[in-house]
Amino acid sequence: MVRFSASTIYESQLRNSNFTLLERCFSLLDSSSSLKQLLQIHDQLIISGLHRNSCFAEEIIQLCTSGSLRAKHQIDCINHAHRVANCYQNLDSSSWNSVIRAYATSNSGSQREAMRAFLDMRWLGVGPDDHTFPYVFKSCASFFGFSEGRQVHGDALKHGLHLNVYVQNTMIHCYGSCKMLTDAYRVFDEMSHRTLVSWNSMMNVNVECGWFYESVELFLKMRRSGFVADETTMVIALSACAELGNLSLGKWLHSQVIENGMVVNCQLGTALVDMYGKCGNVGYASLVFDRIVHRNVWTWSSMITGFAQHGFARQALEIFQEMRNQSTKPNHVTFLGVLSACSHGGLTENGQRYFKEMEQVHGIKPMMVHYCAMVDMLGRAGRLKEAYEFVMSMPIEADGVVWRALLSSCHIHDINDYGVSEKAREKLMELEPKRSGNLVMIANNYAEVGLWEKAGDLRSKMRVKGLKKIAGESCIEIAGNTFRFLSGDDSCFAWDDIFLLLKILNLHMKMVCFE
């Protein structure tokens, strides 16, 4: 017969008691519905000494970084998970990955904290894996941390994870967000295996950096490589096409959407509306817009802006009213389109009313572009003194764009400007003394009012300093071919014929006016 000592029996009871408590605490953790409850359970575990169990730490971190608790108390929950992770040296990378992912994907502006969590993880000697780096790069992209991204890239290289396709895709996104196109291309070119996400990421980087032709070329190269575009690919390609203003290419892309049987969801539909609007075919934009079942604020804003840019002020305001009737809350882009419509349509009083409503009714604080739109609106209406007073009453200091809009209005209207043009010239020279476009505008302004000596002096100073205005450029598309023309460039093979045709058209317009 085996006999147990009193001390052995006590230790056994204590272990059973601790196990029962731990089991009960885990059950309570799973059923906790608020951060307050979770913290209370956490306190009891610390008091009882059971907090040293790493399983408990992993459970706390999991609860704080996912599920309903995080949805209710997002940043507080993630911060608590981060503090718990810092207290344990024997946690594996998966727990730290949960903290990093939660920070990187949060919408509370705490993405930079993902980088701090990563540094804490490395400080404790926990090795990263292929699930760690994608979210760290996502974090760096969110705050344009190029330097941090390069260092993380180096760490991925040390661990042999720099060739992982998912890590490489997020590297491209990170470098692209930081406008480091060369670095993004270096990663892309070194990829031994590419996915559709790789191509989409590189195309998007080109669009964000203003390399629109290169983005379209990548799209064509992707197709030749045997990849089938998805909705995201088409959205990016259409965005590039919209910025290029190439209607033929845009129509071809639209035909690919139809041919591949893609669902024109809200995002893709918005891209199509935006493309047709920017390429000048507002009729097609309106047709696509009418067929979109689910619209968001960007869909409405694209249609409003498309009408506004091409002088259809009434239609733009009708769409805006319909948007309000649908209870869709406008944003800053919506109001920029509305103000632009009022400006082009000469609806100054309406524009002033909408400008006030923007902040007073919708709580949208005006940005510099909105102030510039108001100055342009007042200037187009010939209310130059009022436009100047508006600029001086702005709560933020006007930049060069606002003053250029005001000076341009003085250039358009041959009326008494109450000295506004002189004040605008002085301010532009003060803010941007080396901007050649400003100097040319001011020189032309001087010449128009007969101040030939000042105009000549300014142009002489430009020649001495080697300042030149970027030549004006225009393009025309004929039978699928795009022809570019630069101001002052007469090297075009058909220059004489083009110049003769322009003279004939000019004469014809004069004859029509006389009739």
PDB file of N, CA, C and O in Angstrom, residues 85-156:
ATOM      1  N   ALA A  85       2.984  41.347 -24.415  1.00  0.00           N
ATOM      2  CA  ALA A  85       4.045  40.704 -25.203  1.00  0.00           C
ATOM      3  C   ALA A  85       5.428  41.116 -24.707  1.00  0.00           C
ATOM      4  O   ALA A  85       6.367  40.309 -24.704  1.00  0.00           O
ATOM      5  N   ASN A  86       5.560  42.372 -24.278  1.00  0.00           N
ATOM      6  CA  ASN A  86       6.853  42.867 -23.793  1.00  0.00           C
ATOM      7  C   ASN A  86       7.293  42.213 -22.486  1.00  0.00           C
ATOM      8  O   ASN A  86       8.465  42.275 -22.121  1.00  0.00           O
ATOM      9  N   CYS A  87       6.345  41.588 -21.771  1.00  0.00           N
ATOM     10  CA  CYS A  87       6.659  40.985 -20.471  1.00  0.00           C
ATOM     11  C   CYS A  87       7.131  39.537 -20.582  1.00  0.00           C
ATOM     12  O   CYS A  87       7.503  38.929 -19.576  1.00  0.00           O
ATOM     13  N   TYR A  88       7.118  38.993 -21.786  1.00  0.00           N
ATOM     14  CA  TYR A  88       7.479  37.586 -21.957  1.00  0.00           C
ATOM     15  C   TYR A  88       8.588  37.434 -22.993  1.00  0.00           C
ATOM     16  O   TYR A  88       8.475  37.932 -24.112  1.00  0.00           O
ATOM     17  N   GLN A  89       9.640  36.728 -22.632  1.00  0.00           N
ATOM     18  CA  GLN A  89      10.746  36.495 -23.548  1.00  0.00           C
ATOM     19  C   GLN A  89      10.594  35.182 -24.313  1.00  0.00           C
ATOM     20  O   GLN A  89      11.320  34.941 -25.271  1.00  0.00           O
ATOM     21  N   ASN A  90       9.673  34.332 -23.837  1.00  0.00           N
ATOM     22  CA  ASN A  90       9.538  33.018 -24.471  1.00  0.00           C
ATOM     23  C   ASN A  90       8.344  32.927 -25.421  1.00  0.00           C
ATOM     24  O   ASN A  90       7.937  31.837 -25.813  1.00  0.00           O
ATOM     25  N   LEU A  91       7.768  34.083 -25.789  1.00  0.00           N
ATOM     26  CA  LEU A  91       6.681  34.064 -26.773  1.00  0.00           C
ATOM     27  C   LEU A  91       7.250  33.814 -28.163  1.00  0.00           C
ATOM     28  O   LEU A  91       8.345  34.292 -28.494  1.00  0.00           O
ATOM     29  N   ASP A  92       6.501  33.097 -28.990  1.00  0.00           N
ATOM     30  CA  ASP A  92       6.973  32.883 -30.363  1.00  0.00           C
ATOM     31  C   ASP A  92       6.539  34.050 -31.250  1.00  0.00           C
ATOM     32  O   ASP A  92       5.838  34.967 -30.819  1.00  0.00           O
ATOM     33  N   SER A  93       6.963  33.989 -32.486  1.00  0.00           N
ATOM     34  CA  SER A  93       6.723  35.117 -33.400  1.00  0.00           C
ATOM     35  C   SER A  93       5.243  35.312 -33.714  1.00  0.00           C
ATOM     36  O   SER A  93       4.817  36.427 -34.042  1.00  0.00           O
ATOM     37  N   SER A  94       4.428  34.270 -33.621  1.00  0.00           N
ATOM     38  CA  SER A  94       3.010  34.400 -34.000  1.00  0.00           C
ATOM     39  C   SER A  94       2.277  35.409 -33.122  1.00  0.00           C
ATOM     40  O   SER A  94       1.419  36.163 -33.606  1.00  0.00           O
ATOM     41  N   SER A  95       2.607  35.439 -31.810  1.00  0.00           N
ATOM     42  CA  SER A  95       1.958  36.408 -30.914  1.00  0.00           C
ATOM     43  C   SER A  95       2.373  37.825 -31.271  1.00  0.00           C
ATOM     44  O   SER A  95       1.547  38.746 -31.302  1.00  0.00           O
ATOM     45  N   TRP A  96       3.662  38.013 -31.534  1.00  0.00           N
ATOM     46  CA  TRP A  96       4.141  39.331 -31.938  1.00  0.00           C
ATOM     47  C   TRP A  96       3.548  39.732 -33.292  1.00  0.00           C
ATOM     48  O   TRP A  96       3.213  40.903 -33.512  1.00  0.00           O
ATOM     49  N   ASN A  97       3.413  38.771 -34.193  1.00  0.00           N
ATOM     50  CA  ASN A  97       2.812  39.064 -35.496  1.00  0.00           C
ATOM     51  C   ASN A  97       1.388  39.583 -35.339  1.00  0.00           C
ATOM     52  O   ASN A  97       0.950  40.470 -36.085  1.00  0.00           O
ATOM     53  N   SER A  98       0.664  39.054 -34.366  1.00  0.00           N
ATOM     54  CA  SER A  98      -0.709  39.508 -34.109  1.00  0.00           C
ATOM     55  C   SER A  98      -0.728  40.966 -33.690  1.00  0.00           C
ATOM     56  O   SER A  98      -1.579  41.756 -34.134  1.00  0.00           O
ATOM     57  N   VAL A  99       0.226  41.349 -32.829  1.00  0.00           N
ATOM     58  CA  VAL A  99       0.313  42.741 -32.370  1.00  0.00           C
ATOM     59  C   VAL A  99       0.688  43.659 -33.532  1.00  0.00           C
ATOM     60  O   VAL A  99       0.071  44.719 -33.745  1.00  0.00           O
ATOM     61  N   ILE A 100       1.694  43.254 -34.297  1.00  0.00           N
ATOM     62  CA  ILE A 100       2.164  44.077 -35.436  1.00  0.00           C
ATOM     63  C   ILE A 100       1.052  44.226 -36.466  1.00  0.00           C
ATOM     64  O   ILE A 100       0.803  45.330 -36.977  1.00  0.00           O
ATOM     65  N   ARG A 101       0.359  43.118 -36.765  1.00  0.00           N
ATOM     66  CA  ARG A 101      -0.728  43.169 -37.750  1.00  0.00           C
ATOM     67  C   ARG A 101      -1.857  44.080 -37.273  1.00  0.00           C
ATOM     68  O   ARG A 101      -2.416  44.859 -38.054  1.00  0.00           O
ATOM     69  N   ALA A 102      -2.186  43.999 -35.991  1.00  0.00           N
ATOM     70  CA  ALA A 102      -3.275  44.822 -35.446  1.00  0.00           C
ATOM     71  C   ALA A 102      -2.954  46.311 -35.567  1.00  0.00           C
ATOM     72  O   ALA A 102      -3.809  47.113 -35.948  1.00  0.00           O
ATOM     73  N   TYR A 103      -1.715  46.687 -35.244  1.00  0.00           N
ATOM     74  CA  TYR A 103      -1.303  48.086 -35.383  1.00  0.00           C
ATOM     75  C   TYR A 103      -1.334  48.519 -36.855  1.00  0.00           C
ATOM     76  O   TYR A 103      -1.841  49.595 -37.196  1.00  0.00           O
ATOM     77  N   ALA A 104      -0.756  47.685 -37.717  1.00  0.00           N
ATOM     78  CA  ALA A 104      -0.613  48.051 -39.132  1.00  0.00           C
ATOM     79  C   ALA A 104      -1.941  48.190 -39.844  1.00  0.00           C
ATOM     80  O   ALA A 104      -2.067  48.982 -40.797  1.00  0.00           O
ATOM     81  N   THR A 105      -2.956  47.444 -39.405  1.00  0.00           N
ATOM     82  CA  THR A 105      -4.259  47.475 -40.084  1.00  0.00           C
ATOM     83  C   THR A 105      -5.300  48.313 -39.349  1.00  0.00           C
ATOM     84  O   THR A 105      -6.454  48.353 -39.761  1.00  0.00           O
ATOM     85  N   SER A 106      -4.897  48.969 -38.264  1.00  0.00           N
ATOM     86  CA  SER A 106      -5.852  49.784 -37.512  1.00  0.00           C
ATOM     87  C   SER A 106      -6.178  51.056 -38.278  1.00  0.00           C
ATOM     88  O   SER A 106      -5.394  51.516 -39.104  1.00  0.00           O
ATOM     89  N   ASN A 107      -7.331  51.614 -37.996  1.00  0.00           N
ATOM     90  CA  ASN A 107      -7.730  52.873 -38.649  1.00  0.00           C
ATOM     91  C   ASN A 107      -7.717  54.031 -37.652  1.00  0.00           C
ATOM     92  O   ASN A 107      -8.425  55.010 -37.817  1.00  0.00           O
ATOM     93  N   SER A 108      -6.903  53.882 -36.610  1.00  0.00           N
ATOM     94  CA  SER A 108      -6.855  54.913 -35.567  1.00  0.00           C
ATOM     95  C   SER A 108      -5.576  55.742 -35.634  1.00  0.00           C
ATOM     96  O   SER A 108      -5.231  56.436 -34.686  1.00  0.00           O
ATOM     97  N   GLY A 109      -4.850  55.642 -36.743  1.00  0.00           N
ATOM     98  CA  GLY A 109      -3.622  56.422 -36.904  1.00  0.00           C
ATOM     99  C   GLY A 109      -2.449  55.908 -36.101  1.00  0.00           C
ATOM    100  O   GLY A 109      -1.495  56.648 -35.853  1.00  0.00           O
ATOM    101  N   SER A 110      -2.498  54.642 -35.701  1.00  0.00           N
ATOM    102  CA  SER A 110      -1.424  54.078 -34.872  1.00  0.00           C
ATOM    103  C   SER A 110      -0.522  53.135 -35.658  1.00  0.00           C
ATOM    104  O   SER A 110       0.149  52.287 -35.073  1.00  0.00           O
ATOM    105  N   GLN A 111      -0.496  53.275 -36.991  1.00  0.00           N
ATOM    106  CA  GLN A 111       0.282  52.354 -37.810  1.00  0.00           C
ATOM    107  C   GLN A 111       1.780  52.407 -37.489  1.00  0.00           C
ATOM    108  O   GLN A 111       2.483  51.401 -37.595  1.00  0.00           O
ATOM    109  N   ARG A 112       2.257  53.578 -37.071  1.00  0.00           N
ATOM    110  CA  ARG A 112       3.678  53.705 -36.750  1.00  0.00           C
ATOM    111  C   ARG A 112       4.059  52.798 -35.567  1.00  0.00           C
ATOM    112  O   ARG A 112       5.212  52.367 -35.441  1.00  0.00           O
ATOM    113  N   GLU A 113       3.080  52.520 -34.689  1.00  0.00           N
ATOM    114  CA  GLU A 113       3.348  51.672 -33.530  1.00  0.00           C
ATOM    115  C   GLU A 113       3.719  50.246 -33.931  1.00  0.00           C
ATOM    116  O   GLU A 113       4.336  49.518 -33.154  1.00  0.00           O
ATOM    117  N   ALA A 114       3.319  49.841 -35.128  1.00  0.00           N
ATOM    118  CA  ALA A 114       3.698  48.502 -35.608  1.00  0.00           C
ATOM    119  C   ALA A 114       5.205  48.389 -35.719  1.00  0.00           C
ATOM    120  O   ALA A 114       5.790  47.333 -35.413  1.00  0.00           O
ATOM    121  N   MET A 115       5.841  49.482 -36.118  1.00  0.00           N
ATOM    122  CA  MET A 115       7.303  49.492 -36.210  1.00  0.00           C
ATOM    123  C   MET A 115       7.928  49.397 -34.820  1.00  0.00           C
ATOM    124  O   MET A 115       8.925  48.687 -34.622  1.00  0.00           O
ATOM    125  N   ARG A 116       7.330  50.078 -33.851  1.00  0.00           N
ATOM    126  CA  ARG A 116       7.837  50.016 -32.471  1.00  0.00           C
ATOM    127  C   ARG A 116       7.704  48.592 -31.931  1.00  0.00           C
ATOM    128  O   ARG A 116       8.601  48.080 -31.252  1.00  0.00           O
ATOM    129  N   ALA A 117       6.578  47.954 -32.217  1.00  0.00           N
ATOM    130  CA  ALA A 117       6.372  46.574 -31.756  1.00  0.00           C
ATOM    131  C   ALA A 117       7.407  45.640 -32.394  1.00  0.00           C
ATOM    132  O   ALA A 117       7.930  44.731 -31.728  1.00  0.00           O
ATOM    133  N   PHE A 118       7.696  45.867 -33.662  1.00  0.00           N
ATOM    134  CA  PHE A 118       8.698  45.051 -34.351  1.00  0.00           C
ATOM    135  C   PHE A 118      10.074  45.206 -33.702  1.00  0.00           C
ATOM    136  O   PHE A 118      10.796  44.220 -33.486  1.00  0.00           O
ATOM    137  N   LEU A 119      10.431  46.435 -33.349  1.00  0.00           N
ATOM    138  CA  LEU A 119      11.723  46.681 -32.696  1.00  0.00           C
ATOM    139  C   LEU A 119      11.768  46.028 -31.313  1.00  0.00           C
ATOM    140  O   LEU A 119      12.806  45.464 -30.918  1.00  0.00           O
ATOM    141  N   ASP A 120      10.650  46.096 -30.578  1.00  0.00           N
ATOM    142  CA  ASP A 120      10.590  45.432 -29.270  1.00  0.00           C
ATOM    143  C   ASP A 120      10.757  43.921 -29.427  1.00  0.00           C
ATOM    144  O   ASP A 120      11.444  43.264 -28.630  1.00  0.00           O
ATOM    145  N   MET A 121      10.127  43.386 -30.419  1.00  0.00           N
ATOM    146  CA  MET A 121      10.218  41.944 -30.703  1.00  0.00           C
ATOM    147  C   MET A 121      11.664  41.538 -30.979  1.00  0.00           C
ATOM    148  O   MET A 121      12.161  40.543 -30.426  1.00  0.00           O
ATOM    149  N   ARG A 122      12.343  42.310 -31.799  1.00  0.00           N
ATOM    150  CA  ARG A 122      13.735  41.994 -32.143  1.00  0.00           C
ATOM    151  C   ARG A 122      14.642  42.197 -30.931  1.00  0.00           C
ATOM    152  O   ARG A 122      15.620  41.466 -30.737  1.00  0.00           O
ATOM    153  N   TRP A 123      14.340  43.190 -30.088  1.00  0.00           N
ATOM    154  CA  TRP A 123      15.135  43.459 -28.894  1.00  0.00           C
ATOM    155  C   TRP A 123      15.080  42.278 -27.921  1.00  0.00           C
ATOM    156  O   TRP A 123      16.066  41.956 -27.255  1.00  0.00           O
ATOM    157  N   LEU A 124      13.918  41.622 -27.873  1.00  0.00           N
ATOM    158  CA  LEU A 124      13.754  40.463 -26.991  1.00  0.00           C
ATOM    159  C   LEU A 124      14.317  39.181 -27.604  1.00  0.00           C
ATOM    160  O   LEU A 124      14.243  38.112 -26.988  1.00  0.00           O
ATOM    161  N   GLY A 125      14.858  39.305 -28.820  1.00  0.00           N
ATOM    162  CA  GLY A 125      15.495  38.152 -29.445  1.00  0.00           C
ATOM    163  C   GLY A 125      14.547  37.219 -30.163  1.00  0.00           C
ATOM    164  O   GLY A 125      14.928  36.086 -30.504  1.00  0.00           O
ATOM    165  N   VAL A 126      13.313  37.658 -30.414  1.00  0.00           N
ATOM    166  CA  VAL A 126      12.347  36.820 -31.131  1.00  0.00           C
ATOM    167  C   VAL A 126      12.583  36.975 -32.634  1.00  0.00           C
ATOM    168  O   VAL A 126      12.593  38.088 -33.162  1.00  0.00           O
ATOM    169  N   GLY A 127      12.779  35.876 -33.321  1.00  0.00           N
ATOM    170  CA  GLY A 127      13.063  35.920 -34.758  1.00  0.00           C
ATOM    171  C   GLY A 127      11.811  36.115 -35.591  1.00  0.00           C
ATOM    172  O   GLY A 127      10.783  35.481 -35.320  1.00  0.00           O
ATOM    173  N   PRO A 128      11.835  36.985 -36.595  1.00  0.00           N
ATOM    174  CA  PRO A 128      10.677  37.211 -37.460  1.00  0.00           C
ATOM    175  C   PRO A 128      10.502  36.062 -38.444  1.00  0.00           C
ATOM    176  O   PRO A 128      11.427  35.297 -38.698  1.00  0.00           O
ATOM    177  N   ASP A 129       9.307  35.974 -39.026  1.00  0.00           N
ATOM    178  CA  ASP A 129       9.055  34.982 -40.069  1.00  0.00           C
ATOM    179  C   ASP A 129       8.396  35.659 -41.266  1.00  0.00           C
ATOM    180  O   ASP A 129       8.299  36.897 -41.309  1.00  0.00           O
ATOM    181  N   ASP A 130       7.950  34.863 -42.221  1.00  0.00           N
ATOM    182  CA  ASP A 130       7.395  35.446 -43.448  1.00  0.00           C
ATOM    183  C   ASP A 130       6.056  36.135 -43.231  1.00  0.00           C
ATOM    184  O   ASP A 130       5.556  36.817 -44.123  1.00  0.00           O
ATOM    185  N   HIS A 131       5.446  35.981 -42.038  1.00  0.00           N
ATOM    186  CA  HIS A 131       4.208  36.700 -41.721  1.00  0.00           C
ATOM    187  C   HIS A 131       4.489  38.029 -41.008  1.00  0.00           C
ATOM    188  O   HIS A 131       3.584  38.850 -40.880  1.00  0.00           O
ATOM    189  N   THR A 132       5.715  38.209 -40.570  1.00  0.00           N
ATOM    190  CA  THR A 132       6.074  39.437 -39.830  1.00  0.00           C
ATOM    191  C   THR A 132       6.295  40.605 -40.780  1.00  0.00           C
ATOM    192  O   THR A 132       5.705  41.679 -40.621  1.00  0.00           O
ATOM    193  N   PHE A 133       7.143  40.406 -41.776  1.00  0.00           N
ATOM    194  CA  PHE A 133       7.603  41.513 -42.613  1.00  0.00           C
ATOM    195  C   PHE A 133       6.517  42.182 -43.455  1.00  0.00           C
ATOM    196  O   PHE A 133       6.537  43.411 -43.609  1.00  0.00           O
ATOM    197  N   PRO A 134       5.550  41.446 -44.026  1.00  0.00           N
ATOM    198  CA  PRO A 134       4.521  42.140 -44.814  1.00  0.00           C
ATOM    199  C   PRO A 134       3.815  43.260 -44.052  1.00  0.00           C
ATOM    200  O   PRO A 134       3.583  44.347 -44.596  1.00  0.00           O
ATOM    201  N   TYR A 135       3.488  43.017 -42.777  1.00  0.00           N
ATOM    202  CA  TYR A 135       2.773  44.042 -42.008  1.00  0.00           C
ATOM    203  C   TYR A 135       3.699  45.152 -41.519  1.00  0.00           C
ATOM    204  O   TYR A 135       3.268  46.299 -41.353  1.00  0.00           O
ATOM    205  N   VAL A 136       4.973  44.837 -41.331  1.00  0.00           N
ATOM    206  CA  VAL A 136       5.931  45.890 -40.974  1.00  0.00           C
ATOM    207  C   VAL A 136       6.123  46.831 -42.163  1.00  0.00           C
ATOM    208  O   VAL A 136       6.141  48.064 -42.010  1.00  0.00           O
ATOM    209  N   PHE A 137       6.234  46.279 -43.361  1.00  0.00           N
ATOM    210  CA  PHE A 137       6.357  47.112 -44.559  1.00  0.00           C
ATOM    211  C   PHE A 137       5.075  47.921 -44.793  1.00  0.00           C
ATOM    212  O   PHE A 137       5.140  49.077 -45.225  1.00  0.00           O
ATOM    213  N   LYS A 138       3.946  47.315 -44.496  1.00  0.00           N
ATOM    214  CA  LYS A 138       2.665  48.045 -44.618  1.00  0.00           C
ATOM    215  C   LYS A 138       2.650  49.239 -43.672  1.00  0.00           C
ATOM    216  O   LYS A 138       2.181  50.326 -44.030  1.00  0.00           O
ATOM    217  N   SER A 139       3.180  49.033 -42.474  1.00  0.00           N
ATOM    218  CA  SER A 139       3.269  50.125 -41.501  1.00  0.00           C
ATOM    219  C   SER A 139       4.181  51.234 -42.016  1.00  0.00           C
ATOM    220  O   SER A 139       3.829  52.418 -41.956  1.00  0.00           O
ATOM    221  N   CYS A 140       5.349  50.875 -42.533  1.00  0.00           N
ATOM    222  CA  CYS A 140       6.293  51.878 -43.062  1.00  0.00           C
ATOM    223  C   CYS A 140       5.668  52.669 -44.210  1.00  0.00           C
ATOM    224  O   CYS A 140       5.871  53.875 -44.326  1.00  0.00           O
ATOM    225  N   ALA A 141       4.897  51.977 -45.039  1.00  0.00           N
ATOM    226  CA  ALA A 141       4.240  52.650 -46.160  1.00  0.00           C
ATOM    227  C   ALA A 141       3.235  53.684 -45.674  1.00  0.00           C
ATOM    228  O   ALA A 141       3.081  54.745 -46.277  1.00  0.00           O
ATOM    229  N   SER A 142       2.564  53.396 -44.559  1.00  0.00           N
ATOM    230  CA  SER A 142       1.510  54.286 -44.058  1.00  0.00           C
ATOM    231  C   SER A 142       2.053  55.627 -43.591  1.00  0.00           C
ATOM    232  O   SER A 142       1.370  56.641 -43.692  1.00  0.00           O
ATOM    233  N   PHE A 143       3.293  55.647 -43.063  1.00  0.00           N
ATOM    234  CA  PHE A 143       3.860  56.930 -42.624  1.00  0.00           C
ATOM    235  C   PHE A 143       5.076  57.338 -43.473  1.00  0.00           C
ATOM    236  O   PHE A 143       5.880  58.169 -43.071  1.00  0.00           O
ATOM    237  N   PHE A 144       5.162  56.767 -44.683  1.00  0.00           N
ATOM    238  CA  PHE A 144       6.210  57.112 -45.660  1.00  0.00           C
ATOM    239  C   PHE A 144       7.607  56.964 -45.050  1.00  0.00           C
ATOM    240  O   PHE A 144       8.487  57.793 -45.277  1.00  0.00           O
ATOM    241  N   GLY A 145       7.791  55.884 -44.308  1.00  0.00           N
ATOM    242  CA  GLY A 145       9.069  55.648 -43.630  1.00  0.00           C
ATOM    243  C   GLY A 145      10.063  54.935 -44.522  1.00  0.00           C
ATOM    244  O   GLY A 145      10.292  53.719 -44.372  1.00  0.00           O
ATOM    245  N   PHE A 146      10.663  55.671 -45.443  1.00  0.00           N
ATOM    246  CA  PHE A 146      11.624  55.067 -46.381  1.00  0.00           C
ATOM    247  C   PHE A 146      12.852  54.533 -45.649  1.00  0.00           C
ATOM    248  O   PHE A 146      13.301  53.408 -45.882  1.00  0.00           O
ATOM    249  N   SER A 147      13.401  55.340 -44.749  1.00  0.00           N
ATOM    250  CA  SER A 147      14.586  54.921 -44.004  1.00  0.00           C
ATOM    251  C   SER A 147      14.297  53.661 -43.181  1.00  0.00           C
ATOM    252  O   SER A 147      15.095  52.711 -43.167  1.00  0.00           O
ATOM    253  N   GLU A 148      13.152  53.661 -42.500  1.00  0.00           N
ATOM    254  CA  GLU A 148      12.764  52.490 -41.717  1.00  0.00           C
ATOM    255  C   GLU A 148      12.551  51.276 -42.611  1.00  0.00           C
ATOM    256  O   GLU A 148      12.943  50.152 -42.270  1.00  0.00           O
ATOM    257  N   GLY A 149      11.926  51.518 -43.776  1.00  0.00           N
ATOM    258  CA  GLY A 149      11.684  50.429 -44.714  1.00  0.00           C
ATOM    259  C   GLY A 149      12.969  49.795 -45.213  1.00  0.00           C
ATOM    260  O   GLY A 149      13.068  48.564 -45.346  1.00  0.00           O
ATOM    261  N   ARG A 150      13.984  50.619 -45.474  1.00  0.00           N
ATOM    262  CA  ARG A 150      15.273  50.094 -45.920  1.00  0.00           C
ATOM    263  C   ARG A 150      15.912  49.219 -44.845  1.00  0.00           C
ATOM    264  O   ARG A 150      16.520  48.175 -45.135  1.00  0.00           O
ATOM    265  N   GLN A 151      15.794  49.651 -43.584  1.00  0.00           N
ATOM    266  CA  GLN A 151      16.373  48.873 -42.486  1.00  0.00           C
ATOM    267  C   GLN A 151      15.638  47.538 -42.307  1.00  0.00           C
ATOM    268  O   GLN A 151      16.274  46.503 -42.068  1.00  0.00           O
ATOM    269  N   VAL A 152      14.324  47.571 -42.426  1.00  0.00           N
ATOM    270  CA  VAL A 152      13.549  46.333 -42.332  1.00  0.00           C
ATOM    271  C   VAL A 152      13.897  45.415 -43.501  1.00  0.00           C
ATOM    272  O   VAL A 152      13.994  44.190 -43.343  1.00  0.00           O
ATOM    273  N   HIS A 153      14.104  45.999 -44.674  1.00  0.00           N
ATOM    274  CA  HIS A 153      14.533  45.237 -45.855  1.00  0.00           C
ATOM    275  C   HIS A 153      15.848  44.503 -45.546  1.00  0.00           C
ATOM    276  O   HIS A 153      16.010  43.321 -45.877  1.00  0.00           O
ATOM    277  N   GLY A 154      16.759  45.207 -44.888  1.00  0.00           N
ATOM    278  CA  GLY A 154      18.034  44.595 -44.512  1.00  0.00           C
ATOM    279  C   GLY A 154      17.839  43.426 -43.559  1.00  0.00           C
ATOM    280  O   GLY A 154      18.525  42.391 -43.664  1.00  0.00           O
ATOM    281  N   ASP A 155      16.905  43.567 -42.625  1.00  0.00           N
ATOM    282  CA  ASP A 155      16.647  42.486 -41.670  1.00  0.00           C
ATOM    283  C   ASP A 155      16.027  41.286 -42.382  1.00  0.00           C
ATOM    284  O   ASP A 155      16.340  40.127 -42.058  1.00  0.00           O
ATOM    285  N   ALA A 156      15.144  41.552 -43.345  1.00  0.00           N
ATOM    286  CA  ALA A 156      14.557  40.456 -44.127  1.00  0.00           C
ATOM    287  C   ALA A 156      15.644  39.720 -44.910  1.00  0.00           C
ATOM    288  O   ALA A 156      15.610  38.489 -45.044  1.00  0.00           O
TER     289      ALA A 156
END
